[in-house]
Coordinates of C-alpha atoms and ligand atoms in Angstrom, one line a residue:
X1 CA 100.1 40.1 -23.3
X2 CA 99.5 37.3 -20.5
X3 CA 99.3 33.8 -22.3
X4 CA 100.0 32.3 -19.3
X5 CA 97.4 33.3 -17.1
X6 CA 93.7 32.3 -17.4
X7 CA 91.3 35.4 -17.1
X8 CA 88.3 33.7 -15.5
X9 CA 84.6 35.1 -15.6
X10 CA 82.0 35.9 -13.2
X11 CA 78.4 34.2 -12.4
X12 CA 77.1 36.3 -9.7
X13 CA 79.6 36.0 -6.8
X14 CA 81.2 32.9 -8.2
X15 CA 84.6 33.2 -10.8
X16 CA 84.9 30.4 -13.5
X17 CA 88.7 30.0 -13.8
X18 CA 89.3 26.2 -15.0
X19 CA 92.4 26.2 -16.7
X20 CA 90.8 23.6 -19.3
X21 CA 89.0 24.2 -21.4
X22 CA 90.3 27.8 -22.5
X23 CA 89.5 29.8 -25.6
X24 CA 93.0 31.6 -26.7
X25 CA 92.9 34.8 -28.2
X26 CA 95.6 34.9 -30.7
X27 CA 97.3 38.5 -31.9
X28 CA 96.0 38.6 -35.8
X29 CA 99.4 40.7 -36.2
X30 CA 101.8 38.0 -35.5
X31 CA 100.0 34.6 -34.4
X32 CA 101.1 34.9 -31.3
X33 CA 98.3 34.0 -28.1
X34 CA 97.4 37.3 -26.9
X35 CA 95.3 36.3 -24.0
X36 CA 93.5 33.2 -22.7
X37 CA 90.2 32.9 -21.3
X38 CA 88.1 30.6 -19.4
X39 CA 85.9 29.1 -21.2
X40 CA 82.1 29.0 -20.7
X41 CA 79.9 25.7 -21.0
X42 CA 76.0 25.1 -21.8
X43 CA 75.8 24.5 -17.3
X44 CA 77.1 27.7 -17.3
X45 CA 74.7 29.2 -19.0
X46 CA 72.2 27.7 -16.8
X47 CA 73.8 29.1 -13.9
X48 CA 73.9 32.5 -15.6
X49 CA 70.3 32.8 -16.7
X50 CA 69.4 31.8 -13.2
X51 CA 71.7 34.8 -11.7
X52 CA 70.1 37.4 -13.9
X53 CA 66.7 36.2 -13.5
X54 CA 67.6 36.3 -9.8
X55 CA 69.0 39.7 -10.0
X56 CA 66.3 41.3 -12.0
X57 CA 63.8 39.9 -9.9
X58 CA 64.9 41.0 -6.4
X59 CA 67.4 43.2 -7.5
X60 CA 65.8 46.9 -6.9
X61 CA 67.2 47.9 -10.9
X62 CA 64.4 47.5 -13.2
X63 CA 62.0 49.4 -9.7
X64 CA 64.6 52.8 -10.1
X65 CA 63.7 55.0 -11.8
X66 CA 65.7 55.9 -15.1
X67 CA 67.4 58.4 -13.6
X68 CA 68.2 56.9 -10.4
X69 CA 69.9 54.3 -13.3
X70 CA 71.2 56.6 -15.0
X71 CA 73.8 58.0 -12.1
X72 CA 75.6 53.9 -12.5
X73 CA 75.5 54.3 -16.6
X74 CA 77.2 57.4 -16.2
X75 CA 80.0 56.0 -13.8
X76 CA 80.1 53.0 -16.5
X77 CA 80.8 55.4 -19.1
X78 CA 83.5 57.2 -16.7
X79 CA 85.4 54.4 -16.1
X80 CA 85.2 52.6 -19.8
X81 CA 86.9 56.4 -20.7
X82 CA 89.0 56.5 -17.7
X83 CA 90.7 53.0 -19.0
X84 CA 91.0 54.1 -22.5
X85 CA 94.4 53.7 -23.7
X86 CA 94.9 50.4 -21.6
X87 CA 91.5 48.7 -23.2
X88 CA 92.4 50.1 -26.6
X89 CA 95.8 47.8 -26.6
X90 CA 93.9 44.9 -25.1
X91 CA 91.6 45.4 -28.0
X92 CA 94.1 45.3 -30.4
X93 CA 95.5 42.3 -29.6
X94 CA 92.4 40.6 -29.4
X95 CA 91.4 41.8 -32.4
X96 CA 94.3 43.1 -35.1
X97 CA 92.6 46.2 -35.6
X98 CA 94.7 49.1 -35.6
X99 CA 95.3 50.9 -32.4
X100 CA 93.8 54.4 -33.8
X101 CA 90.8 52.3 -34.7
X102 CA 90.4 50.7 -31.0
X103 CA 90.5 53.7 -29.4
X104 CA 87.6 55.1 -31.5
X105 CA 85.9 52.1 -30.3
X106 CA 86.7 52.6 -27.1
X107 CA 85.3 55.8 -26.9
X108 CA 81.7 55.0 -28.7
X109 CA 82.0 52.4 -26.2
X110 CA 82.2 55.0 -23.5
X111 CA 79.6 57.4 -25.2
X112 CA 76.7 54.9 -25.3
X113 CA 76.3 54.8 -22.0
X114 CA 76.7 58.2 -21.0
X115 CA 74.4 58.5 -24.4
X116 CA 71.6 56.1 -22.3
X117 CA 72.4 57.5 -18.7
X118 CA 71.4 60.7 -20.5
X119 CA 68.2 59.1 -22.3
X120 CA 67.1 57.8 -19.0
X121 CA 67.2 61.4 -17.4
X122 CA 64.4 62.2 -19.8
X123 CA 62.9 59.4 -20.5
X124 CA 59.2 60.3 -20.9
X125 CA 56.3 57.2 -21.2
X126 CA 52.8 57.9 -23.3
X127 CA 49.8 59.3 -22.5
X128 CA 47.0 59.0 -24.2
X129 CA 43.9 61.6 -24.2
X130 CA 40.6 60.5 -22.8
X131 CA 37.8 58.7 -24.5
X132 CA 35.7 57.9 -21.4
X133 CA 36.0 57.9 -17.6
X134 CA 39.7 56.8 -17.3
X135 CA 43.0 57.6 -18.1
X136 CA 45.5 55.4 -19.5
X137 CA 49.2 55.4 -21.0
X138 CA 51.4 53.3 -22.4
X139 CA 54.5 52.3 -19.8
X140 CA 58.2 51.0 -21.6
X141 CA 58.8 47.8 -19.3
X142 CA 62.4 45.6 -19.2
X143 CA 61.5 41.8 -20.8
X144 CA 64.0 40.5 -18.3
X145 CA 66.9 38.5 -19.4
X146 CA 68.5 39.8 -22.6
X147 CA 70.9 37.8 -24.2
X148 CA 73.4 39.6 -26.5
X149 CA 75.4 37.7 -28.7
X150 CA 78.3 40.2 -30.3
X151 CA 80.9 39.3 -33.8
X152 CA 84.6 39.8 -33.7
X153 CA 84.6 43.0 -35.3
X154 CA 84.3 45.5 -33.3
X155 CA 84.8 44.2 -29.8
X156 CA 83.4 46.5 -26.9
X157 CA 81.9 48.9 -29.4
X158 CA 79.1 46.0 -30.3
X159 CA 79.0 44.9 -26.8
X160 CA 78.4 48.6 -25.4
X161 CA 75.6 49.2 -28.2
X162 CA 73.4 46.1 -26.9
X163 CA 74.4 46.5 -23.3
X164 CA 73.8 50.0 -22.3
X165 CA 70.4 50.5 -24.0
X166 CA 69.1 46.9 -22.4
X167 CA 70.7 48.2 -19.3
X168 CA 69.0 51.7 -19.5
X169 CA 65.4 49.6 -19.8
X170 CA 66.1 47.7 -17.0
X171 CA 67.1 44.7 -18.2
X172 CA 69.8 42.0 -16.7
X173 CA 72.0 41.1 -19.7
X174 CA 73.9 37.9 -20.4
X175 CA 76.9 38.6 -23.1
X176 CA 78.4 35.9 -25.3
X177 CA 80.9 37.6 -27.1
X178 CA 82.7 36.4 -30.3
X179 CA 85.5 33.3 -29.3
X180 CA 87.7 35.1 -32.0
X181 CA 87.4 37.7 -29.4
X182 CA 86.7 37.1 -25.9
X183 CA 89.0 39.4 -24.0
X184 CA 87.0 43.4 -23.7
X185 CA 83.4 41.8 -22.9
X186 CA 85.6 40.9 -19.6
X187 CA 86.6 44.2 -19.3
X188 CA 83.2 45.6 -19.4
X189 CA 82.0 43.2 -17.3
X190 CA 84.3 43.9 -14.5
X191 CA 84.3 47.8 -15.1
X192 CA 80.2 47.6 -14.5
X193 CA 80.4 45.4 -11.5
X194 CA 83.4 48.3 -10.1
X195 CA 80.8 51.0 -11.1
X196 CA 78.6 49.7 -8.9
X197 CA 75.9 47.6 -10.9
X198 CA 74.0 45.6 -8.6
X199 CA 75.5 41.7 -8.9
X200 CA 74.1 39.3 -12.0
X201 CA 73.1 42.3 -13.9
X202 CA 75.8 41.9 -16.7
X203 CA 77.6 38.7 -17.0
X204 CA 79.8 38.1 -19.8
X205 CA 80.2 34.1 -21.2
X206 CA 83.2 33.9 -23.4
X207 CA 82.3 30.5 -25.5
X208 CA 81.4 29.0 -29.0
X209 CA 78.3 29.5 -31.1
X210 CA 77.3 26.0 -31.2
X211 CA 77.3 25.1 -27.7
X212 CA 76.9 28.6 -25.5
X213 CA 75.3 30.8 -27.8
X214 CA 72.8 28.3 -28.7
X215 CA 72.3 27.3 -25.4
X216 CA 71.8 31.0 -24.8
X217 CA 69.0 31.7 -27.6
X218 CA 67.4 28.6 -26.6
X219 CA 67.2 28.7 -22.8
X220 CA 63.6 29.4 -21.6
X221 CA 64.5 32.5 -19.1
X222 CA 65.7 34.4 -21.6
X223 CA 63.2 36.9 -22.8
X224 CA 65.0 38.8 -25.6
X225 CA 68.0 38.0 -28.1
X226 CA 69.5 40.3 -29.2
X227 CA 71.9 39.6 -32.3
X228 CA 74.8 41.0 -34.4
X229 CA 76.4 38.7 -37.1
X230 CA 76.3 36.8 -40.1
X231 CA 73.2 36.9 -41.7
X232 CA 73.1 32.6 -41.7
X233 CA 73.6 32.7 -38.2
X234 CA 70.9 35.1 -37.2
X235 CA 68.5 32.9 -39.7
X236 CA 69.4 30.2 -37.0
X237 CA 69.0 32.4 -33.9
X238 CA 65.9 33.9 -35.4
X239 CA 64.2 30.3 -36.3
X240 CA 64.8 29.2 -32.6
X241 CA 63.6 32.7 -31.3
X242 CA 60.4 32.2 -33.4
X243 CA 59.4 28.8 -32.1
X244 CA 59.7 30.5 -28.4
X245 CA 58.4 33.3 -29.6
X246 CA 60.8 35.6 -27.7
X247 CA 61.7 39.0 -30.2
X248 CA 64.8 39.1 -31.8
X249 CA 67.3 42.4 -32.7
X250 CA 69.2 41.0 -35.7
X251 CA 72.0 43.3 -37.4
X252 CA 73.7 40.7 -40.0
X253 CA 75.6 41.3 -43.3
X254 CA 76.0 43.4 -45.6
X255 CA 77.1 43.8 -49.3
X256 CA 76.8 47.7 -49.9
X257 CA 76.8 49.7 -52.9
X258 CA 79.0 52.7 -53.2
X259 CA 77.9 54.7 -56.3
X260 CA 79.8 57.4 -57.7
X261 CA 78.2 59.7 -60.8
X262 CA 79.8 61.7 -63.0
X263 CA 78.9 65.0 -61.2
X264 CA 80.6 63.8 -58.1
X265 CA 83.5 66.4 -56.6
X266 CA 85.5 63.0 -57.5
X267 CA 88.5 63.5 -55.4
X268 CA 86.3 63.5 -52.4
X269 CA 84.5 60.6 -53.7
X270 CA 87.7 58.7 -54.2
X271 CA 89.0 59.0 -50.6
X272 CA 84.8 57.8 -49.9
X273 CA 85.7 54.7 -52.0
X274 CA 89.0 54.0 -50.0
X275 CA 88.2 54.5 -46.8
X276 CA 84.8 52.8 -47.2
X277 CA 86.5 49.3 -48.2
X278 CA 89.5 49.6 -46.7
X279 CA 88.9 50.4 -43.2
X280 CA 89.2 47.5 -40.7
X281 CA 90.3 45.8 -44.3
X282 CA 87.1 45.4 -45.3
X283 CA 86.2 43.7 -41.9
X284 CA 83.0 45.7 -41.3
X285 CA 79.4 45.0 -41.8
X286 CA 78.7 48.1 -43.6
X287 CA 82.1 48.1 -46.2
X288 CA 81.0 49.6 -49.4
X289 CA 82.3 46.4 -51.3
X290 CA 80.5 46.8 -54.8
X291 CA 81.4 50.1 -56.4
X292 CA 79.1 51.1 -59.2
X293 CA 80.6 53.8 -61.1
X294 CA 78.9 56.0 -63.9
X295 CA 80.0 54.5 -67.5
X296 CA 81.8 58.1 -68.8
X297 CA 84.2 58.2 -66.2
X298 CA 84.6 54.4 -64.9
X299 CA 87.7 53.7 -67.0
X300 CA 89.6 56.8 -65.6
X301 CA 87.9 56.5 -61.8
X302 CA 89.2 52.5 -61.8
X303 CA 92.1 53.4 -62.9
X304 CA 93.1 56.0 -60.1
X305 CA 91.3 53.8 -57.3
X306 CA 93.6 51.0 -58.9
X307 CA 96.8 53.2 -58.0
X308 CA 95.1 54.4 -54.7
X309 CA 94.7 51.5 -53.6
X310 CA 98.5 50.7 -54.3
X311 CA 99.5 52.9 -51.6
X312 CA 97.5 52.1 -48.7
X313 CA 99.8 51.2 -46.4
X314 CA 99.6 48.0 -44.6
X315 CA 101.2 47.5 -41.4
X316 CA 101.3 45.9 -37.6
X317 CA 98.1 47.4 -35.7
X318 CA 100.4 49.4 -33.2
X319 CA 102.1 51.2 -36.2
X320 CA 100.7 55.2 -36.4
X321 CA 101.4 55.0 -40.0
X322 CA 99.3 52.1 -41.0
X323 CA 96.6 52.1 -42.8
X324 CA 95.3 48.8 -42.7
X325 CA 95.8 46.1 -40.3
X326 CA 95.4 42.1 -40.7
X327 CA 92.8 40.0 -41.1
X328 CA 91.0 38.3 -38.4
X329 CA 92.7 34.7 -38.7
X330 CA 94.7 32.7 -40.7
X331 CA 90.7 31.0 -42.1
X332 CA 89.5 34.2 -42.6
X333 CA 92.2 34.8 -44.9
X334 CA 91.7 31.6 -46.9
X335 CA 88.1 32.6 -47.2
X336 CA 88.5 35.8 -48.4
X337 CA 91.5 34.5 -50.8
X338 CA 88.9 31.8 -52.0
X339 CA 86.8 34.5 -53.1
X340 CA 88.9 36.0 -54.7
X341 CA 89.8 32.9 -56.9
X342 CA 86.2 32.6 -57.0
X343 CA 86.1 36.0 -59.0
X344 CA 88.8 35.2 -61.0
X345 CA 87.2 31.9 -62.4
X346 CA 84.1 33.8 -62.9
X347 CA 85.6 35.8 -65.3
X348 CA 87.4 38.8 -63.1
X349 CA 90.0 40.7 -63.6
X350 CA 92.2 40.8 -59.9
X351 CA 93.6 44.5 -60.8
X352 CA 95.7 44.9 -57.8
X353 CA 96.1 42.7 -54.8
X354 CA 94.7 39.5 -54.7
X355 CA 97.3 38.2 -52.8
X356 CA 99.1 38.7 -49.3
X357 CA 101.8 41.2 -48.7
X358 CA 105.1 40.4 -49.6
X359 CA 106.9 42.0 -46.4
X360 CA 108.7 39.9 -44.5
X361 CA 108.3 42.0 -41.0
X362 CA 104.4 40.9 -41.8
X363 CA 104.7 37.3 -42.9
X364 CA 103.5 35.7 -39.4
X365 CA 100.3 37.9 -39.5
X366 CA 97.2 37.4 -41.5
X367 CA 97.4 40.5 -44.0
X368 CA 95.9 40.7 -47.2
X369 CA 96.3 43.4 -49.8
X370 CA 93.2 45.9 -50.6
X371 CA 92.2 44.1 -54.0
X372 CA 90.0 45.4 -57.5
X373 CA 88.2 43.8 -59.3
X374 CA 86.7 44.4 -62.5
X375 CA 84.8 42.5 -65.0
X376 CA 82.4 40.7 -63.3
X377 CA 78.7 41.0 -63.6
X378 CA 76.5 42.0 -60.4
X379 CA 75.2 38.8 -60.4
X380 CA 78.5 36.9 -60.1
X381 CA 79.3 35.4 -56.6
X382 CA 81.8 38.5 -55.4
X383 CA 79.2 40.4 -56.2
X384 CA 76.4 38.6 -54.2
X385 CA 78.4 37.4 -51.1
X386 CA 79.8 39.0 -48.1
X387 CA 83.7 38.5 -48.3
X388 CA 84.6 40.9 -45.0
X389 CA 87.6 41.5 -46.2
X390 CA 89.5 44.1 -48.3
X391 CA 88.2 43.2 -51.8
X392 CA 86.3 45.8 -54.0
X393 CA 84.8 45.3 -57.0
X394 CA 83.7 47.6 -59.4
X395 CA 80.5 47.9 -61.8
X396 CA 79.8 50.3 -64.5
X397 CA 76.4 52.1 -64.8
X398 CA 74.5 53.9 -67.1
X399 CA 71.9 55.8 -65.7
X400 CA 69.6 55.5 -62.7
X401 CA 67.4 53.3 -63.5
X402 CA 70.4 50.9 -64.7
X403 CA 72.1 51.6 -61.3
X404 CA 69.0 51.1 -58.9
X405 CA 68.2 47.7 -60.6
X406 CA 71.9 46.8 -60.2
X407 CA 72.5 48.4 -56.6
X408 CA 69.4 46.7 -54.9
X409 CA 69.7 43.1 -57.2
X410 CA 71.3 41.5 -53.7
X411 CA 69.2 39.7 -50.3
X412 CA 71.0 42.3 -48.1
X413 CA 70.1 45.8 -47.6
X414 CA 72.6 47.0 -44.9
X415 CA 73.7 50.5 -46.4
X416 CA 74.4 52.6 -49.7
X417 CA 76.8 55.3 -50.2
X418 CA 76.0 57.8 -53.4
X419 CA 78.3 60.9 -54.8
X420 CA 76.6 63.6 -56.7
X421 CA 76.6 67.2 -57.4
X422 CA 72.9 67.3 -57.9
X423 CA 71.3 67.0 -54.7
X424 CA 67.9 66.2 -56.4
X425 CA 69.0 63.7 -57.7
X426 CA 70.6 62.3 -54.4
X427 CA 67.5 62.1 -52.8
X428 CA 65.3 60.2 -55.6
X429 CA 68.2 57.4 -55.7
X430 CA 68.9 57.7 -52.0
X431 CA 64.6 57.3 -51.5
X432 CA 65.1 54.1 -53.8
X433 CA 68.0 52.1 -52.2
X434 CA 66.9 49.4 -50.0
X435 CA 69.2 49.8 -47.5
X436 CA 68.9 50.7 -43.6
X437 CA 71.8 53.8 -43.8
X438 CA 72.2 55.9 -47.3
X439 CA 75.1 57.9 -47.0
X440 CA 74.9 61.0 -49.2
X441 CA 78.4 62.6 -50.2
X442 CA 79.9 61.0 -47.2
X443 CA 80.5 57.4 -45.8
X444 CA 80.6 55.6 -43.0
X445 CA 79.7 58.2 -40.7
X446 CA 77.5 56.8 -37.2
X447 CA 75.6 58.5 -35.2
X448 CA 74.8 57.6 -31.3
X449 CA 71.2 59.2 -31.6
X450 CA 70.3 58.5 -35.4
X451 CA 69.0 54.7 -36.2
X452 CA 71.1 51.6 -37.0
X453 CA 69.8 48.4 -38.9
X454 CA 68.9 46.3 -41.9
X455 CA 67.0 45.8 -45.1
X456 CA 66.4 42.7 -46.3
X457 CA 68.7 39.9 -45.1
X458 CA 70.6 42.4 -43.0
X459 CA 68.4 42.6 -39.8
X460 CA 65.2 43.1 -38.1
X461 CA 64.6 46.2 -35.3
X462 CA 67.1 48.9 -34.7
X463 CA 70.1 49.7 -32.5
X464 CA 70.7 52.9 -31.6
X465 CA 68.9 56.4 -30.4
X466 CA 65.7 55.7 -29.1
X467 CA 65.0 53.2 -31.3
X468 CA 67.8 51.4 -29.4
X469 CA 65.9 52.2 -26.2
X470 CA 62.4 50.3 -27.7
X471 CA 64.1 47.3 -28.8
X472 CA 65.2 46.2 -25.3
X473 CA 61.6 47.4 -23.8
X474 CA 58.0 45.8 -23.8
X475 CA 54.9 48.0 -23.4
X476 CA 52.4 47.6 -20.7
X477 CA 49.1 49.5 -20.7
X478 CA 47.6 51.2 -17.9
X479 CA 44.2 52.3 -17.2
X480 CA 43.0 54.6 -14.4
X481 CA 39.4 54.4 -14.0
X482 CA 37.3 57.6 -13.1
X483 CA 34.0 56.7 -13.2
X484 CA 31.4 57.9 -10.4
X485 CA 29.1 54.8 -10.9
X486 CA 29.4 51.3 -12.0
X487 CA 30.2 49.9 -15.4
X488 CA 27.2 49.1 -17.4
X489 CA 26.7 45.6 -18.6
Ligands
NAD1 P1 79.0 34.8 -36.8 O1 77.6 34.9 -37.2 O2 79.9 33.7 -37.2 O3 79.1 34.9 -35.2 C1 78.6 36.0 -34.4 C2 78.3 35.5 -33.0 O4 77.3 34.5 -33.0 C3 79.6 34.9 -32.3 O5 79.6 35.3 -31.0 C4 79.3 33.4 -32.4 O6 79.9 32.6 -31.4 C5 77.8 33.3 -32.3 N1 77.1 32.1 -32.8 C6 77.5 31.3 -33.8 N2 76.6 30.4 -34.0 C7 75.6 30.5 -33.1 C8 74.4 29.9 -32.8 N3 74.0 28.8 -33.5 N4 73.7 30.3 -31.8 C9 74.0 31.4 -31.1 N5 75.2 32.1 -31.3 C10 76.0 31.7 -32.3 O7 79.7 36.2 -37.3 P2 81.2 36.7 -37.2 O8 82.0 36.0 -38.2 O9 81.6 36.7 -35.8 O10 81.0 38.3 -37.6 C11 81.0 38.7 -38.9 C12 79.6 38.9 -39.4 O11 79.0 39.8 -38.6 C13 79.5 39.5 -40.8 O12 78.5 38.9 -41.5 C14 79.2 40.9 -40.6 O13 78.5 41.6 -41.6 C15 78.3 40.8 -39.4 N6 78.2 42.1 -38.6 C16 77.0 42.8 -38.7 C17 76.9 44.1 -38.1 C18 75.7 44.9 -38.2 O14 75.5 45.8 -37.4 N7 74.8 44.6 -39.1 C19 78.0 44.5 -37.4 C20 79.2 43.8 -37.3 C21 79.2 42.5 -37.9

């Protein structure tokens, strides 16, 4: 950890290293500052925009072809993998996360560029067949300056995910990471510049929302936002984006249901349940936080899940044996502790948890304990609001209909997760969830090359595979005429 040294950022040649004002990333383990960081102002994003839209101007970048952009994506990708253990701590102090979980992100981190090198190697632009004397196609084009604009959640991961795909088009991207979590957008920013990215490409502006990010979405030389946060936030983003009429990429909240029949293989469907709330402690967009559970075994499912949940085991981020790291801050905590009264005046029954650890080596960190509750009707505010934290509730159903009217009676539409031994049955209910990702018999799982987005009031456009590609690019048409004589009137 370095609390006493500032880590400045880059604007084209120039570093930003003013000691004041700072943003201070603080260990969610212990409270303790785990780095500081210069801090970015509205001129600077002025400054930055101006770089990028300098770079991607005269900068040869956008002119190479893919795969002549490809070779420096790769050599990103090296190097993020190269630095893995060492960006893996730094992520877990900036971020409390456990240090199994940071490497994992490190590595997707890693993978999507290789994952976009490699798309740019084949990258093949439409033709379309003749209907007269020309030819013409469709050509994917950069817009230009991208800003991305990344949670605390999964630092690097989210930045890599916007970064390398706008890079890949042949975009220059400006990078506001979360202030909870400024520290690995530095990181990548230096790693790209090392791996040889032409200057004002990638800039990373650690800063608040209200002053840089805003200034960011609203700032005239940028030509594409693109967004992953809370769902009021991008409403904001995406109001201002309107009125300029730039597109948006918006992955926001969630509030997933995690259904669980009667012909489930229920063990498996169990450690689904656990893993799918309890990971990052329920700090992750696509938690399966409302567990709807078929009426005939719901008493007996609850009551296992209850004792489950018991034994997760809580513990500093750097401990191989934990389970489930802290919170994000000491607010966060409140918030997700006011929900959790919330439920309890609503009617809820808090069945275990619902209250912080009581460990003493863990009492200067901000842990919660993975919390049940039952009791509560879908329509009750822990069943309608994103808490981001380790809080499950649980729902009985009774048959499908009774289950798709609950699962989908919410604004978001993020992802589902269903059990069943009857695979007919998992693809009617899978076909009627409103959600982006359905995850049959399984949870969780990502892919690089398979979409990523939102239903509802959980996005617009989607990150990831190709369709990652398309959101960073704008299509120009060509025509070739062939014609021998002139164009009639
Ligand atoms: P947040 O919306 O508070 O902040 C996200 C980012 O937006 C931060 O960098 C913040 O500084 C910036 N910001 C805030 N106000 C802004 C403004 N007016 N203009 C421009 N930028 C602004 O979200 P958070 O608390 O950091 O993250 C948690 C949320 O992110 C949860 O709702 C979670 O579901 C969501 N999330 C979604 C996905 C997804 O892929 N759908 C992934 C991870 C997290």
């Amino acid at each position: 950890m370095d609390a006493p040294t500032v880590r400045p950022f880059r604007i084209g040649s120039q570093w930003h290293n003013n000691a004041d004002p700072v943003i201070r990333s603080i260990y969610p383990a212990d409270g303790s500052v785990a780095g500081t960081v210069a801090r970015a102002s509205p001129a600077d994003v002025d400054r930055a925009v101006t770089v990028a839209q300098d770079a991607f101007r005269s900068k040869p970048w956008r002119n190479l072809r893919p795969d002549q952009r490809a070779s420096t994506l790769y050599e990103i990708g090296r190097r993020i993998a190269a630095e893995r253990d060492a960006l893996a701590r730094l992520q877990m102090f900036d971020s409390g996360k456990p240090l199994k979980e940071c490497q994992n992100m490190v590595d997707s981190a890693a993978s999507y560029f290789r994952y976009y090198a490699a798309i740019c190697e084949t990258w093949q632009n439409e033709m379309t067949s003749p209907r007269g004397e020309y030819f013409s196609m469709s050509l994917a084009e950069p817009y230009g300056v991208v800003a991305a604009i990344t949670p605390w959640n999964s630092p690097i991961m989210a930045e890599a995910q916007k970064a390398a795909p706008a890079l890949a088009a042949g975009n220059a991207v400006i990078l506001k990471p979360s202030e909870e979590t400024p520290m690995l957008a530095l990181e990548l920013a230096r790693i790209c510049a090392e791996a040889g990215l032409p200057e004002g490409l990638f800039t990373a502006l650690p800063g608040h929302g209200e002053d840089v990010g805003a200034a960011l979405v609203a700032h005239p030389g940028v030509r594409m936002i693109s967004f992953t946060g809370g769902t009021e936030t991008g409403r904001a983003i995406a109001t201002v984006a309107g009125s300029r009429l730039v597109p948006v990429g918006l992955e926001l909240g969630g509030k997933s249901p995690h259904i669980v029949f009667d012909d489930a293989n229920l063990p498996m469907a169990m450690a689904g349940v656990i893993s799918g709330i309890y990971g990052s402690a329920g700090q992750s967009c696509v938690a399966g936080t409302r567990l709807f559970v078929q009426r005939s075994i719901y008493r007996a499912f609850v009551d296992e899940l209850v004792e489950r949940s018991r034994q997760v085991r809580v513990g500093m981020p750097d401990d191989p044996a934990a389970q489930m790291g802290p919170l994000i801050s000491r607010a966060h905590r409140e918030r997700v502790a006011a929900y959790v009264d919330i439920a309890r005046a609503e009617g809820g029954r808090v069945l275990v948890g619902g209250a912080q650890p009581n460990d003493s080596a863990l009492a200067k960190g901000w842990f919660y304990l993975p919390t049940v509750i039952d009791g509560l009707s879908n329509r009750a505010r822990a069943c309608q609001e994103e808490i981001f934290g380790p809080v499950l509730v649980t729902l009985p159903f009774d048959d499908e209909t009774d289950l798709i009217e609950q699962a989908n009676d919410t604004v978001y539409g993020l992802a589902a997760g269903l059990w069943t031994g009857d695979i007919a049955r998992a693809w009617r209910v899978a076909r009627e969830l409103q959600a982006g990702s359905v995850w049959i018999n399984t949870y969780k799982q990502s892919h690089i090359a398979t979409a990523f987005g939102g239903y509802k009031d959980s996005g617009i456009g989607r990150e990831k595979g190709l369709h990652g590609l398309r959101l960073y690019s704008q299509v120009k048409s060509v025509f070739f005429g062939v014609q021998q004589k002139p164009l009639a009137l």
